[in-house]
Amino acid sequence: MVAWGAPCWFSRTAISFSRSYSPGTWRCCTVALSRQRRFSRDDRSVGAARAFAVETLVEWGITARQDDIRLCVSELATNAVLHGVASGREFCLRVVADDELVRIEVRDSGCGQLELPCAVVDADEEGGRGPLLATALSDGFGVTAHAPGKTVWLVFKAVAAV
C-alpha cells in the first residue's frame, strides 16, 4: 500500500523540434505536464489534495484560475472520500496542463456515477451542491468508467504565466 500523499507518477514537459514537410520550416511540439498522487480515504486527504494541486500549478507557472481549480479539487476529493472509495482503498488526483488547458482528474474505485443535481437545489438540503458548483466553474467535465471505478475530470482554460 502506498503511504498517504505519496507520489504515484510524474512527468515533465518534453520539447522536440522537427522539420515539417515544407523545406526550411520548423515546428515545436510539446507534451503536456502531468503529475498525480494517491490519497487515503481520510478527511485530511481533501486538504492534502488541494495543496498538491496548487503546489503543482505554482511550480508550472500557472496562476490563472487557481481559486476555481482549488475549489473543484476540494469538491472532487471530498466526493471520492465520502462516496467513491471503498474502505481501505485510495483515490488518485491527477493534474495535467498543456499550452492553454488544465485538466484535473480524480479516480476512485467506487462504483457510483457522478449525478448532477438540477440547477436549483432546495435550501434545506445539506449536500449535493459540489458537483453542480464544480461543473459551473469548469470549462468542461466528464466521467470515464473503469473496471473497477471511475475518473471524474474537469477542464479549465488557464494559460501559464510568461
C-alpha angles and dihedrals in degrees: 000000000000116000119252110284095005118152116251102181140000138176135173132216115285118202123197131175121212135175112248124217092273110083114246097017125113131194132193121227120195130195117218122260112245135182131166138179136187123233132193125241094266135118090241089062093072093062091041091052091049091050092047092053094048093045089051093050092047091050090052092048095246109142100152116101094004093139092051092047093046091052093047093048088052092052095047093045091049091052091049091051095044102036115003109052123072115228112281094019133105137229125222127223116201125188117196126181134180132167097305110001139067117199123192120195131186115194122191137165096238119120097219122109125228107260116198114210120224117274091263117061121193109253090226093058114102098204144017100082097098099079091042091051093045094050091046092053096044129074094226140359143183148157125241115199121221135179098272113015138345144259118231111199138186130191127210130189101232125149119206117248114259 
